[in-house]
Amino acid sequence: MNVLKLRYMKKVVFLTFCACVAALLLSGCTKGIDNLFSSDGVEIYLLKAYKTVENSQKIDQKSVVLKSTPIVRYADILSYNSDEHTYKVSDRALDAIKNIDHSVFGVAFAVTANGRVVYTGYFWPMFSSASCNWVTIDPIIAEYAKELKVTLGYPGDWEGVEDRRNDERIISILSRDKKLIK
């Protein structure tokens, strides 16, 4: 009887231990909604899903669903010029953008700060004859200039486009890590 009782106790202790370890691992891996993606830094994600507002290209930020990994990671951002609204980025980031299947109607993206969407826009190639009344980055020019220039529309700047390019969350992070050029 003592042998059976001892085996039973060992089994209970082992299973309790396994349950505690599993609970610790799972609780350590959960992320809140605000930190669903990156937890620190400025990154650019392509969008998996989104809706536009009325008859425009303006992206309804509440409808945005990001792809699971950023196309431009924080480590890929070498510097940001807040006057010119240009990101110097790594060759890895430029290659990733170059390899997007670009549409004449743009490929939607979001710029995030600490895992939260700050603003949205489109990779809008210069070979497009369509205009865009929302934030754009020309991926063709980026490849040759080796930087991402964020503009308020295509072609040229448009009236009424929300300008969040120098949002305090972005500037604060880049300044902290000495990636900000004023």
mmCIF file with all atom_site columns, C-alpha atoms in Angstrom:
data_model
loop_
_atom_site.group_PDB
_atom_site.id
_atom_site.type_symbol
_atom_site.label_atom_id
_atom_site.label_alt_id
_atom_site.label_comp_id
_atom_site.label_asym_id
_atom_site.label_entity_id
_atom_site.label_seq_id
_atom_site.pdbx_PDB_ins_code
_atom_site.Cartn_x
_atom_site.Cartn_y
_atom_site.Cartn_z
_atom_site.occupancy
_atom_site.B_iso_or_equiv
_atom_site.pdbx_formal_charge
_atom_site.auth_seq_id
_atom_site.auth_comp_id
_atom_site.auth_asym_id
_atom_site.auth_atom_id
_atom_site.pdbx_PDB_model_num
ATOM 1   C CA . MET A 1 1   ? 0.000   0.000  0.000   1.00 0.00 ? 1   MET A CA 1
ATOM 2   C CA . ASN A 1 2   ? 2.828   2.465  0.769   1.00 0.00 ? 2   ASN A CA 1
ATOM 3   C CA . VAL A 1 3   ? 4.437   1.869  -2.663  1.00 0.00 ? 3   VAL A CA 1
ATOM 4   C CA . LEU A 1 4   ? 1.185   2.686  -4.462  1.00 0.00 ? 4   LEU A CA 1
ATOM 5   C CA . LYS A 1 5   ? 0.673   5.763  -2.319  1.00 0.00 ? 5   LYS A CA 1
ATOM 6   C CA . LEU A 1 6   ? 4.239   6.927  -3.017  1.00 0.00 ? 6   LEU A CA 1
ATOM 7   C CA . ARG A 1 7   ? 3.820   6.452  -6.790  1.00 0.00 ? 7   ARG A CA 1
ATOM 8   C CA . TYR A 1 8   ? 0.537   8.354  -6.685  1.00 0.00 ? 8   TYR A CA 1
ATOM 9   C CA . MET A 1 9   ? 2.144   11.245 -4.771  1.00 0.00 ? 9   MET A CA 1
ATOM 10  C CA . LYS A 1 10  ? 5.086   11.386 -7.199  1.00 0.00 ? 10  LYS A CA 1
ATOM 11  C CA . LYS A 1 11  ? 2.665   11.515 -10.121 1.00 0.00 ? 11  LYS A CA 1
ATOM 12  C CA . VAL A 1 12  ? 0.617   14.330 -8.500  1.00 0.00 ? 12  VAL A CA 1
ATOM 13  C CA . VAL A 1 13  ? 3.752   16.337 -7.693  1.00 0.00 ? 13  VAL A CA 1
ATOM 14  C CA . PHE A 1 14  ? 5.109   15.844 -11.240 1.00 0.00 ? 14  PHE A CA 1
ATOM 15  C CA . LEU A 1 15  ? 1.827   16.869 -12.887 1.00 0.00 ? 15  LEU A CA 1
ATOM 16  C CA . THR A 1 16  ? 1.507   19.892 -10.580 1.00 0.00 ? 16  THR A CA 1
ATOM 17  C CA . PHE A 1 17  ? 5.073   20.912 -11.435 1.00 0.00 ? 17  PHE A CA 1
ATOM 18  C CA . CYS A 1 18  ? 4.371   20.564 -15.186 1.00 0.00 ? 18  CYS A CA 1
ATOM 19  C CA . ALA A 1 19  ? 1.164   22.605 -14.869 1.00 0.00 ? 19  ALA A CA 1
ATOM 20  C CA . CYS A 1 20  ? 3.023   25.382 -13.009 1.00 0.00 ? 20  CYS A CA 1
ATOM 21  C CA . VAL A 1 21  ? 5.822   25.497 -15.576 1.00 0.00 ? 21  VAL A CA 1
ATOM 22  C CA . ALA A 1 22  ? 3.296   25.593 -18.431 1.00 0.00 ? 22  ALA A CA 1
ATOM 23  C CA . ALA A 1 23  ? 1.374   28.403 -16.735 1.00 0.00 ? 23  ALA A CA 1
ATOM 24  C CA . LEU A 1 24  ? 4.556   30.427 -16.235 1.00 0.00 ? 24  LEU A CA 1
ATOM 25  C CA . LEU A 1 25  ? 5.632   29.946 -19.839 1.00 0.00 ? 25  LEU A CA 1
ATOM 26  C CA . LEU A 1 26  ? 2.230   30.868 -21.222 1.00 0.00 ? 26  LEU A CA 1
ATOM 27  C CA . SER A 1 27  ? 1.850   33.936 -19.017 1.00 0.00 ? 27  SER A CA 1
ATOM 28  C CA . GLY A 1 28  ? 5.321   35.113 -20.048 1.00 0.00 ? 28  GLY A CA 1
ATOM 29  C CA . CYS A 1 29  ? 4.462   34.794 -23.740 1.00 0.00 ? 29  CYS A CA 1
ATOM 30  C CA . THR A 1 30  ? 1.192   36.694 -23.782 1.00 0.00 ? 30  THR A CA 1
ATOM 31  C CA . LYS A 1 31  ? 1.157   40.197 -25.179 1.00 0.00 ? 31  LYS A CA 1
ATOM 32  C CA . GLY A 1 32  ? -1.360  42.934 -24.706 1.00 0.00 ? 32  GLY A CA 1
ATOM 33  C CA . ILE A 1 33  ? -3.214  44.396 -27.676 1.00 0.00 ? 33  ILE A CA 1
ATOM 34  C CA . ASP A 1 34  ? -0.975  47.465 -27.718 1.00 0.00 ? 34  ASP A CA 1
ATOM 35  C CA . ASN A 1 35  ? 2.168   45.334 -27.882 1.00 0.00 ? 35  ASN A CA 1
ATOM 36  C CA . LEU A 1 36  ? 0.925   42.774 -30.351 1.00 0.00 ? 36  LEU A CA 1
ATOM 37  C CA . PHE A 1 37  ? 3.853   43.424 -32.656 1.00 0.00 ? 37  PHE A CA 1
ATOM 38  C CA . SER A 1 38  ? 7.104   45.132 -31.768 1.00 0.00 ? 38  SER A CA 1
ATOM 39  C CA . SER A 1 39  ? 7.473   46.372 -28.225 1.00 0.00 ? 39  SER A CA 1
ATOM 40  C CA . ASP A 1 40  ? 10.036  49.093 -28.862 1.00 0.00 ? 40  ASP A CA 1
ATOM 41  C CA . GLY A 1 41  ? 11.049  51.286 -31.785 1.00 0.00 ? 41  GLY A CA 1
ATOM 42  C CA . VAL A 1 42  ? 9.671   52.664 -35.029 1.00 0.00 ? 42  VAL A CA 1
ATOM 43  C CA . GLU A 1 43  ? 8.776   50.129 -37.715 1.00 0.00 ? 43  GLU A CA 1
ATOM 44  C CA . ILE A 1 44  ? 6.889   49.921 -41.002 1.00 0.00 ? 44  ILE A CA 1
ATOM 45  C CA . TYR A 1 45  ? 4.402   47.114 -41.616 1.00 0.00 ? 45  TYR A CA 1
ATOM 46  C CA . LEU A 1 46  ? 2.478   46.190 -44.734 1.00 0.00 ? 46  LEU A CA 1
ATOM 47  C CA . LEU A 1 47  ? -1.252  45.933 -44.110 1.00 0.00 ? 47  LEU A CA 1
ATOM 48  C CA . LYS A 1 48  ? -3.101  42.637 -44.239 1.00 0.00 ? 48  LYS A CA 1
ATOM 49  C CA . ALA A 1 49  ? -6.485  44.401 -44.256 1.00 0.00 ? 49  ALA A CA 1
ATOM 50  C CA . TYR A 1 50  ? -7.894  47.932 -44.101 1.00 0.00 ? 50  TYR A CA 1
ATOM 51  C CA . LYS A 1 51  ? -10.785 50.128 -45.209 1.00 0.00 ? 51  LYS A CA 1
ATOM 52  C CA . THR A 1 52  ? -10.669 53.542 -46.835 1.00 0.00 ? 52  THR A CA 1
ATOM 53  C CA . VAL A 1 53  ? -12.743 56.572 -45.874 1.00 0.00 ? 53  VAL A CA 1
ATOM 54  C CA . GLU A 1 54  ? -15.492 57.686 -48.280 1.00 0.00 ? 54  GLU A CA 1
ATOM 55  C CA . ASN A 1 55  ? -14.216 58.259 -51.837 1.00 0.00 ? 55  ASN A CA 1
ATOM 56  C CA . SER A 1 56  ? -10.542 58.677 -50.980 1.00 0.00 ? 56  SER A CA 1
ATOM 57  C CA . GLN A 1 57  ? -7.406  56.697 -50.337 1.00 0.00 ? 57  GLN A CA 1
ATOM 58  C CA . LYS A 1 58  ? -7.413  57.803 -46.673 1.00 0.00 ? 58  LYS A CA 1
ATOM 59  C CA . ILE A 1 59  ? -7.047  54.651 -44.597 1.00 0.00 ? 59  ILE A CA 1
ATOM 60  C CA . ASP A 1 60  ? -9.415  54.275 -41.642 1.00 0.00 ? 60  ASP A CA 1
ATOM 61  C CA . GLN A 1 61  ? -6.880  53.633 -38.886 1.00 0.00 ? 61  GLN A CA 1
ATOM 62  C CA . LYS A 1 62  ? -9.441  51.704 -36.800 1.00 0.00 ? 62  LYS A CA 1
ATOM 63  C CA . SER A 1 63  ? -9.759  49.122 -39.587 1.00 0.00 ? 63  SER A CA 1
ATOM 64  C CA . VAL A 1 64  ? -6.030  48.418 -39.949 1.00 0.00 ? 64  VAL A CA 1
ATOM 65  C CA . VAL A 1 65  ? -4.743  44.865 -39.583 1.00 0.00 ? 65  VAL A CA 1
ATOM 66  C CA . LEU A 1 66  ? -0.946  44.632 -39.765 1.00 0.00 ? 66  LEU A CA 1
ATOM 67  C CA . LYS A 1 67  ? 0.960   41.763 -41.289 1.00 0.00 ? 67  LYS A CA 1
ATOM 68  C CA . SER A 1 68  ? 2.815   39.719 -38.678 1.00 0.00 ? 68  SER A CA 1
ATOM 69  C CA . THR A 1 69  ? 6.340   41.013 -39.353 1.00 0.00 ? 69  THR A CA 1
ATOM 70  C CA . PRO A 1 70  ? 7.565   44.489 -40.264 1.00 0.00 ? 70  PRO A CA 1
ATOM 71  C CA . ILE A 1 71  ? 8.930   45.163 -43.735 1.00 0.00 ? 71  ILE A CA 1
ATOM 72  C CA . VAL A 1 72  ? 11.230  47.768 -42.149 1.00 0.00 ? 72  VAL A CA 1
ATOM 73  C CA . ARG A 1 73  ? 12.446  46.781 -38.686 1.00 0.00 ? 73  ARG A CA 1
ATOM 74  C CA . TYR A 1 74  ? 13.708  49.350 -36.208 1.00 0.00 ? 74  TYR A CA 1
ATOM 75  C CA . ALA A 1 75  ? 17.252  48.063 -36.671 1.00 0.00 ? 75  ALA A CA 1
ATOM 76  C CA . ASP A 1 76  ? 16.853  48.841 -40.409 1.00 0.00 ? 76  ASP A CA 1
ATOM 77  C CA . ILE A 1 77  ? 16.221  52.538 -39.709 1.00 0.00 ? 77  ILE A CA 1
ATOM 78  C CA . LEU A 1 78  ? 19.607  54.218 -39.702 1.00 0.00 ? 78  LEU A CA 1
ATOM 79  C CA . SER A 1 79  ? 18.349  57.801 -39.346 1.00 0.00 ? 79  SER A CA 1
ATOM 80  C CA . TYR A 1 80  ? 15.347  60.067 -39.863 1.00 0.00 ? 80  TYR A CA 1
ATOM 81  C CA . ASN A 1 81  ? 15.488  63.654 -41.126 1.00 0.00 ? 81  ASN A CA 1
ATOM 82  C CA . SER A 1 82  ? 12.447  65.383 -39.618 1.00 0.00 ? 82  SER A CA 1
ATOM 83  C CA . ASP A 1 83  ? 12.735  68.418 -41.932 1.00 0.00 ? 83  ASP A CA 1
ATOM 84  C CA . GLU A 1 84  ? 12.875  66.349 -45.134 1.00 0.00 ? 84  GLU A CA 1
ATOM 85  C CA . HIS A 1 85  ? 10.694  63.488 -43.799 1.00 0.00 ? 85  HIS A CA 1
ATOM 86  C CA . THR A 1 86  ? 13.207  60.907 -45.011 1.00 0.00 ? 86  THR A CA 1
ATOM 87  C CA . TYR A 1 87  ? 14.295  57.649 -43.442 1.00 0.00 ? 87  TYR A CA 1
ATOM 88  C CA . LYS A 1 88  ? 17.768  56.333 -44.262 1.00 0.00 ? 88  LYS A CA 1
ATOM 89  C CA . VAL A 1 89  ? 17.343  52.571 -44.158 1.00 0.00 ? 89  VAL A CA 1
ATOM 90  C CA . SER A 1 90  ? 19.460  49.455 -44.489 1.00 0.00 ? 90  SER A CA 1
ATOM 91  C CA . ASP A 1 91  ? 19.986  47.553 -47.719 1.00 0.00 ? 91  ASP A CA 1
ATOM 92  C CA . ARG A 1 92  ? 17.873  44.740 -46.234 1.00 0.00 ? 92  ARG A CA 1
ATOM 93  C CA . ALA A 1 93  ? 14.910  47.110 -45.915 1.00 0.00 ? 93  ALA A CA 1
ATOM 94  C CA . LEU A 1 94  ? 15.424  48.496 -49.433 1.00 0.00 ? 94  LEU A CA 1
ATOM 95  C CA . ASP A 1 95  ? 15.532  44.946 -50.840 1.00 0.00 ? 95  ASP A CA 1
ATOM 96  C CA . ALA A 1 96  ? 12.345  44.020 -48.969 1.00 0.00 ? 96  ALA A CA 1
ATOM 97  C CA . ILE A 1 97  ? 10.534  47.072 -50.366 1.00 0.00 ? 97  ILE A CA 1
ATOM 98  C CA . LYS A 1 98  ? 11.902  46.432 -53.858 1.00 0.00 ? 98  LYS A CA 1
ATOM 99  C CA . ASN A 1 99  ? 10.512  42.880 -53.731 1.00 0.00 ? 99  ASN A CA 1
ATOM 100 C CA . ILE A 1 100 ? 6.952   43.972 -52.998 1.00 0.00 ? 100 ILE A CA 1
ATOM 101 C CA . ASP A 1 101 ? 4.585   43.342 -55.897 1.00 0.00 ? 101 ASP A CA 1
ATOM 102 C CA . HIS A 1 102 ? 3.903   47.051 -56.506 1.00 0.00 ? 102 HIS A CA 1
ATOM 103 C CA . SER A 1 103 ? 0.527   48.132 -57.800 1.00 0.00 ? 103 SER A CA 1
ATOM 104 C CA . VAL A 1 104 ? -0.295  51.352 -59.652 1.00 0.00 ? 104 VAL A CA 1
ATOM 105 C CA . PHE A 1 105 ? -2.843  51.856 -56.859 1.00 0.00 ? 105 PHE A CA 1
ATOM 106 C CA . GLY A 1 106 ? -0.258  51.453 -54.097 1.00 0.00 ? 106 GLY A CA 1
ATOM 107 C CA . VAL A 1 107 ? 0.513   48.927 -51.396 1.00 0.00 ? 107 VAL A CA 1
ATOM 108 C CA . ALA A 1 108 ? -0.751  49.976 -47.972 1.00 0.00 ? 108 ALA A CA 1
ATOM 109 C CA . PHE A 1 109 ? 1.575   50.309 -44.982 1.00 0.00 ? 109 PHE A CA 1
ATOM 110 C CA . ALA A 1 110 ? 1.557   51.575 -41.400 1.00 0.00 ? 110 ALA A CA 1
ATOM 111 C CA . VAL A 1 111 ? 4.283   53.287 -39.414 1.00 0.00 ? 111 VAL A CA 1
ATOM 112 C CA . THR A 1 112 ? 4.281   52.130 -35.801 1.00 0.00 ? 112 THR A CA 1
ATOM 113 C CA . ALA A 1 113 ? 5.904   53.421 -32.618 1.00 0.00 ? 113 ALA A CA 1
ATOM 114 C CA . ASN A 1 114 ? 6.308   50.954 -29.771 1.00 0.00 ? 114 ASN A CA 1
ATOM 115 C CA . GLY A 1 115 ? 3.878   48.589 -31.468 1.00 0.00 ? 115 GLY A CA 1
ATOM 116 C CA . ARG A 1 116 ? 1.096   51.152 -32.000 1.00 0.00 ? 116 ARG A CA 1
ATOM 117 C CA . VAL A 1 117 ? 0.009   52.502 -35.371 1.00 0.00 ? 117 VAL A CA 1
ATOM 118 C CA . VAL A 1 118 ? 0.912   56.189 -35.707 1.00 0.00 ? 118 VAL A CA 1
ATOM 119 C CA . TYR A 1 119 ? -0.012  56.725 -39.356 1.00 0.00 ? 119 TYR A CA 1
ATOM 120 C CA . THR A 1 120 ? -0.766  54.856 -42.554 1.00 0.00 ? 120 THR A CA 1
ATOM 121 C CA . GLY A 1 121 ? 0.081   55.340 -46.206 1.00 0.00 ? 121 GLY A CA 1
ATOM 122 C CA . TYR A 1 122 ? 0.942   53.615 -49.456 1.00 0.00 ? 122 TYR A CA 1
ATOM 123 C CA . PHE A 1 123 ? 4.057   52.551 -51.287 1.00 0.00 ? 123 PHE A CA 1
ATOM 124 C CA . TRP A 1 124 ? 2.991   54.397 -54.457 1.00 0.00 ? 124 TRP A CA 1
ATOM 125 C CA . PRO A 1 125 ? 5.332   53.893 -57.440 1.00 0.00 ? 125 PRO A CA 1
ATOM 126 C CA . MET A 1 126 ? 6.187   56.788 -59.736 1.00 0.00 ? 126 MET A CA 1
ATOM 127 C CA . PHE A 1 127 ? 5.102   54.780 -62.779 1.00 0.00 ? 127 PHE A CA 1
ATOM 128 C CA . SER A 1 128 ? 1.494   55.081 -61.580 1.00 0.00 ? 128 SER A CA 1
ATOM 129 C CA . SER A 1 129 ? -0.674  57.492 -63.526 1.00 0.00 ? 129 SER A CA 1
ATOM 130 C CA . ALA A 1 130 ? -3.217  57.414 -60.684 1.00 0.00 ? 130 ALA A CA 1
ATOM 131 C CA . SER A 1 131 ? -3.083  60.140 -58.053 1.00 0.00 ? 131 SER A CA 1
ATOM 132 C CA . CYS A 1 132 ? -3.225  59.519 -54.312 1.00 0.00 ? 132 CYS A CA 1
ATOM 133 C CA . ASN A 1 133 ? -4.629  61.854 -51.672 1.00 0.00 ? 133 ASN A CA 1
ATOM 134 C CA . TRP A 1 134 ? -2.989  60.098 -48.756 1.00 0.00 ? 134 TRP A CA 1
ATOM 135 C CA . VAL A 1 135 ? 0.525   59.594 -47.342 1.00 0.00 ? 135 VAL A CA 1
ATOM 136 C CA . THR A 1 136 ? 2.927   57.975 -49.827 1.00 0.00 ? 136 THR A CA 1
ATOM 137 C CA . ILE A 1 137 ? 6.442   56.618 -50.209 1.00 0.00 ? 137 ILE A CA 1
ATOM 138 C CA . ASP A 1 138 ? 7.736   56.080 -53.730 1.00 0.00 ? 138 ASP A CA 1
ATOM 139 C CA . PRO A 1 139 ? 9.473   52.666 -53.701 1.00 0.00 ? 139 PRO A CA 1
ATOM 140 C CA . ILE A 1 140 ? 11.228  53.298 -57.031 1.00 0.00 ? 140 ILE A CA 1
ATOM 141 C CA . ILE A 1 141 ? 12.846  56.534 -55.867 1.00 0.00 ? 141 ILE A CA 1
ATOM 142 C CA . ALA A 1 142 ? 13.673  54.847 -52.530 1.00 0.00 ? 142 ALA A CA 1
ATOM 143 C CA . GLU A 1 143 ? 15.708  52.201 -54.306 1.00 0.00 ? 143 GLU A CA 1
ATOM 144 C CA . TYR A 1 144 ? 17.882  54.789 -56.050 1.00 0.00 ? 144 TYR A CA 1
ATOM 145 C CA . ALA A 1 145 ? 18.024  57.442 -53.316 1.00 0.00 ? 145 ALA A CA 1
ATOM 146 C CA . LYS A 1 146 ? 18.646  54.812 -50.608 1.00 0.00 ? 146 LYS A CA 1
ATOM 147 C CA . GLU A 1 147 ? 16.030  56.483 -48.410 1.00 0.00 ? 147 GLU A CA 1
ATOM 148 C CA . LEU A 1 148 ? 12.285  56.521 -47.865 1.00 0.00 ? 148 LEU A CA 1
ATOM 149 C CA . LYS A 1 149 ? 10.782  59.971 -48.474 1.00 0.00 ? 149 LYS A CA 1
ATOM 150 C CA . VAL A 1 150 ? 7.354   60.248 -46.896 1.00 0.00 ? 150 VAL A CA 1
ATOM 151 C CA . THR A 1 151 ? 5.081   62.681 -48.776 1.00 0.00 ? 151 THR A CA 1
ATOM 152 C CA . LEU A 1 152 ? 1.518   63.877 -48.258 1.00 0.00 ? 152 LEU A CA 1
ATOM 153 C CA . GLY A 1 153 ? 0.101   62.515 -51.495 1.00 0.00 ? 153 GLY A CA 1
ATOM 154 C CA . TYR A 1 154 ? 1.074   61.697 -55.043 1.00 0.00 ? 154 TYR A CA 1
ATOM 155 C CA . PRO A 1 155 ? 1.996   63.571 -57.105 1.00 0.00 ? 155 PRO A CA 1
ATOM 156 C CA . GLY A 1 156 ? 3.193   66.219 -54.679 1.00 0.00 ? 156 GLY A CA 1
ATOM 157 C CA . ASP A 1 157 ? 1.621   67.272 -51.404 1.00 0.00 ? 157 ASP A CA 1
ATOM 158 C CA . TRP A 1 158 ? -2.175  67.419 -51.158 1.00 0.00 ? 158 TRP A CA 1
ATOM 159 C CA . GLU A 1 159 ? -4.258  69.767 -49.033 1.00 0.00 ? 159 GLU A CA 1
ATOM 160 C CA . GLY A 1 160 ? -6.052  68.151 -46.096 1.00 0.00 ? 160 GLY A CA 1
ATOM 161 C CA . VAL A 1 161 ? -3.818  65.103 -45.640 1.00 0.00 ? 161 VAL A CA 1
ATOM 162 C CA . GLU A 1 162 ? -3.187  64.493 -41.942 1.00 0.00 ? 162 GLU A CA 1
ATOM 163 C CA . ASP A 1 163 ? 0.509   65.023 -41.267 1.00 0.00 ? 163 ASP A CA 1
ATOM 164 C CA . ARG A 1 164 ? 1.722   62.679 -38.534 1.00 0.00 ? 164 ARG A CA 1
ATOM 165 C CA . ARG A 1 165 ? 5.211   62.181 -39.986 1.00 0.00 ? 165 ARG A CA 1
ATOM 166 C CA . ASN A 1 166 ? 6.817   63.976 -37.041 1.00 0.00 ? 166 ASN A CA 1
ATOM 167 C CA . ASP A 1 167 ? 4.505   62.586 -34.387 1.00 0.00 ? 167 ASP A CA 1
ATOM 168 C CA . GLU A 1 168 ? 5.979   62.989 -30.907 1.00 0.00 ? 168 GLU A CA 1
ATOM 169 C CA . ARG A 1 169 ? 6.053   59.195 -30.361 1.00 0.00 ? 169 ARG A CA 1
ATOM 170 C CA . ILE A 1 170 ? 8.238   58.710 -33.437 1.00 0.00 ? 170 ILE A CA 1
ATOM 171 C CA . ILE A 1 171 ? 10.483  61.710 -32.735 1.00 0.00 ? 171 ILE A CA 1
ATOM 172 C CA . SER A 1 172 ? 10.941  60.710 -29.096 1.00 0.00 ? 172 SER A CA 1
ATOM 173 C CA . ILE A 1 173 ? 12.091  57.173 -29.939 1.00 0.00 ? 173 ILE A CA 1
ATOM 174 C CA . LEU A 1 174 ? 14.415  58.271 -32.729 1.00 0.00 ? 174 LEU A CA 1
ATOM 175 C CA . SER A 1 175 ? 15.852  61.072 -30.605 1.00 0.00 ? 175 SER A CA 1
ATOM 176 C CA . ARG A 1 176 ? 16.424  58.711 -27.677 1.00 0.00 ? 176 ARG A CA 1
ATOM 177 C CA . ASP A 1 177 ? 18.439  56.356 -29.910 1.00 0.00 ? 177 ASP A CA 1
ATOM 178 C CA . LYS A 1 178 ? 20.310  59.156 -31.701 1.00 0.00 ? 178 LYS A CA 1
ATOM 179 C CA . LYS A 1 179 ? 18.716  58.361 -35.063 1.00 0.00 ? 179 LYS A CA 1
ATOM 180 C CA . LEU A 1 180 ? 17.058  61.771 -35.448 1.00 0.00 ? 180 LEU A CA 1
ATOM 181 C CA . ILE A 1 181 ? 18.437  64.406 -37.807 1.00 0.00 ? 181 ILE A CA 1
ATOM 182 C CA . LYS A 1 182 ? 16.663  67.753 -37.448 1.00 0.00 ? 182 LYS A CA 1
#
